[in-house]
CSV table of C-alpha atoms in Angstrom, one decimal:
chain,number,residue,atom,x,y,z
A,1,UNK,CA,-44.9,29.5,-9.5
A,2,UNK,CA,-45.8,32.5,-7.9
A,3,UNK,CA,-49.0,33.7,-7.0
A,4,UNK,CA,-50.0,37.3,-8.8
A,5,UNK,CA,-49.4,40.7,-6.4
A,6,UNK,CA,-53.0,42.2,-6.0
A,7,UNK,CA,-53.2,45.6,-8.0
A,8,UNK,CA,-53.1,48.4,-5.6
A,9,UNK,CA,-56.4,49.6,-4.8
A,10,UNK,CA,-57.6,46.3,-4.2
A,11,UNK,CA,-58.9,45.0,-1.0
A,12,UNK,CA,-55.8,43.4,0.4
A,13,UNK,CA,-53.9,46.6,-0.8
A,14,UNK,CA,-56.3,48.9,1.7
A,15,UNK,CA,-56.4,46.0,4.4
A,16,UNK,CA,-52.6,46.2,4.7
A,17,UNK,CA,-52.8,50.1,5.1
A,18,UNK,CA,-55.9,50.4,7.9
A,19,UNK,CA,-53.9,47.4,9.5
A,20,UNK,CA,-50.5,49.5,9.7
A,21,UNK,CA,-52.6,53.3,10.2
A,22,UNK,CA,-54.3,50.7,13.3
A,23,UNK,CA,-50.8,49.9,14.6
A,24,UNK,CA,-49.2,52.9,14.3
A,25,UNK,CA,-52.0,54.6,16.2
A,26,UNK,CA,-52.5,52.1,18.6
A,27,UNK,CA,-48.6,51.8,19.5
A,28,UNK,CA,-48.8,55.9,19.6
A,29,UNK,CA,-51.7,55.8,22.0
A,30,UNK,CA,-50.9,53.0,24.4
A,31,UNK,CA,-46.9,54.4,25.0
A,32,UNK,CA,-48.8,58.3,25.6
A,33,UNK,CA,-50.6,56.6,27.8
A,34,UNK,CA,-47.7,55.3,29.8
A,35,UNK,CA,-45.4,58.3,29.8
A,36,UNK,CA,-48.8,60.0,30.9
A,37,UNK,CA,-49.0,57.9,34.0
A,38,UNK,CA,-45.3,57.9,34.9
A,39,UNK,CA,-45.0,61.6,34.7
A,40,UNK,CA,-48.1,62.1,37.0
A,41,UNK,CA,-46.7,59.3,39.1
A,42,UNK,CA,-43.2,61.4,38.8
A,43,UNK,CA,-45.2,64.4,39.8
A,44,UNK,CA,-47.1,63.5,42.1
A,45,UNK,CA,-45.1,60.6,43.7
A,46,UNK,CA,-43.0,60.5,46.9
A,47,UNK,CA,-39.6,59.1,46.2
A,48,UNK,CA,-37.9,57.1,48.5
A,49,UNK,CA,-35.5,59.3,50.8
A,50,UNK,CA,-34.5,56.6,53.3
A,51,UNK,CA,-30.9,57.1,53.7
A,52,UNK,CA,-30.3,60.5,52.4
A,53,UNK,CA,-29.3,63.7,53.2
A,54,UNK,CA,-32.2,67.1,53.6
A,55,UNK,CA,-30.2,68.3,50.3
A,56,UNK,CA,-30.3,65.0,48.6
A,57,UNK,CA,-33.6,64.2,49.2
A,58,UNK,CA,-34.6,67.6,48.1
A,59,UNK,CA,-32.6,67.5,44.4
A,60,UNK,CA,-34.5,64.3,43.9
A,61,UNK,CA,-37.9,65.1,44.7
A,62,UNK,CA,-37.4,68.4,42.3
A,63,UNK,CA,-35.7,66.3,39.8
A,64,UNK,CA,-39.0,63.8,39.7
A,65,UNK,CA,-41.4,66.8,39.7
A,66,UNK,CA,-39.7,68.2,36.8
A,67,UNK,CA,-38.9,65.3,35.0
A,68,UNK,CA,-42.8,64.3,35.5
A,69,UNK,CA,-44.0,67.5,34.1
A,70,UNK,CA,-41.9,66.5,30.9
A,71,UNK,CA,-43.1,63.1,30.6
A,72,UNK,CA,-46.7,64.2,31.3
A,73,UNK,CA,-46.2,66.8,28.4
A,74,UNK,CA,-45.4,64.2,26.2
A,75,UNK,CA,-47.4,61.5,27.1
A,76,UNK,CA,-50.3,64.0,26.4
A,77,UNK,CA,-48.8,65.2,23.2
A,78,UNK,CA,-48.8,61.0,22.0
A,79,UNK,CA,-52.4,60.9,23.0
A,80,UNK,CA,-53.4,63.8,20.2
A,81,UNK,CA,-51.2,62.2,17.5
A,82,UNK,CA,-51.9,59.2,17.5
A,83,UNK,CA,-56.1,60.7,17.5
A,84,UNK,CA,-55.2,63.0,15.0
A,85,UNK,CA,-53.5,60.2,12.8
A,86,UNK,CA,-56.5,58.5,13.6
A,87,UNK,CA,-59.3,60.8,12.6
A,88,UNK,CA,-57.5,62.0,9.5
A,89,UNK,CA,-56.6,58.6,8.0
A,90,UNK,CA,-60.3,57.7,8.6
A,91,UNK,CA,-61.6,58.6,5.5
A,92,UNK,CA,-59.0,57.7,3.4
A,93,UNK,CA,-58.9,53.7,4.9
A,94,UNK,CA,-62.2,53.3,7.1
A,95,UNK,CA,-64.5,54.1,4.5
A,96,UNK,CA,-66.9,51.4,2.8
A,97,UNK,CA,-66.3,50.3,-0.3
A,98,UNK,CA,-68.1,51.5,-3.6
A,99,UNK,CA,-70.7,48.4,-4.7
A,100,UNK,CA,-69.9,47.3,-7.8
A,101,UNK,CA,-73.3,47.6,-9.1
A,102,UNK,CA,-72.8,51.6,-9.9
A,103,UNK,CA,-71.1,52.2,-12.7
A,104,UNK,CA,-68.0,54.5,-12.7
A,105,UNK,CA,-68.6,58.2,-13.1
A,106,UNK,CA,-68.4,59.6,-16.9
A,107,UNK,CA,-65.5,62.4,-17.0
């Protein structure tokens, strides 16, 4: 015999949901935060030119700068989504739960 699903609303219900809204923002923020730091790594980085050509050299170190600026832009853009997910899903999942000693309100 199966144990009853909890009726949505209930605890478990909006446990399950601040858990995923957690991870979602959480995975959002921590992978901004590493495309942030490779693009300004990208950007502001030396590459290794040991072995090349003046030409060579120079396509890569443009090709990091510009590559950097992208994944900076991004990383950055991660960061605000996953606060903006954050901040909006607040109220909906963070807040506390009514007491069960006030009735509900009469329509």
């Amino acid at each position: 015999m199966t144990p009853p699903s909890p009726a949505p609303g209930t605890p478990a219900q909006a446990g399950f949901g601040r858990a995923a809204v957690v991870g979602l923002c959480g995975g959002m923020f921590i992978g901004g935060v590493g495309l942030l730091v490779l693009g300004l790594r990208g950007m502001f980085g030396q590459p290794n030119c040991i072995g090349l050509g003046e030409q060579e050299c120079e396509l890569i170190i443009e090709a990091f700068f510009h590559v950097g600026r992208v994944q900076t832009l991004c990383g950055g853009a991660l960061i605000a989504l996953a606060a903006s997910v954050f901040i909006l899903a607040r109220p909906r999942f963070f807040a506390p739960p009514a007491s069960p000693s006030q009735p509900p309100p009469q329509p």
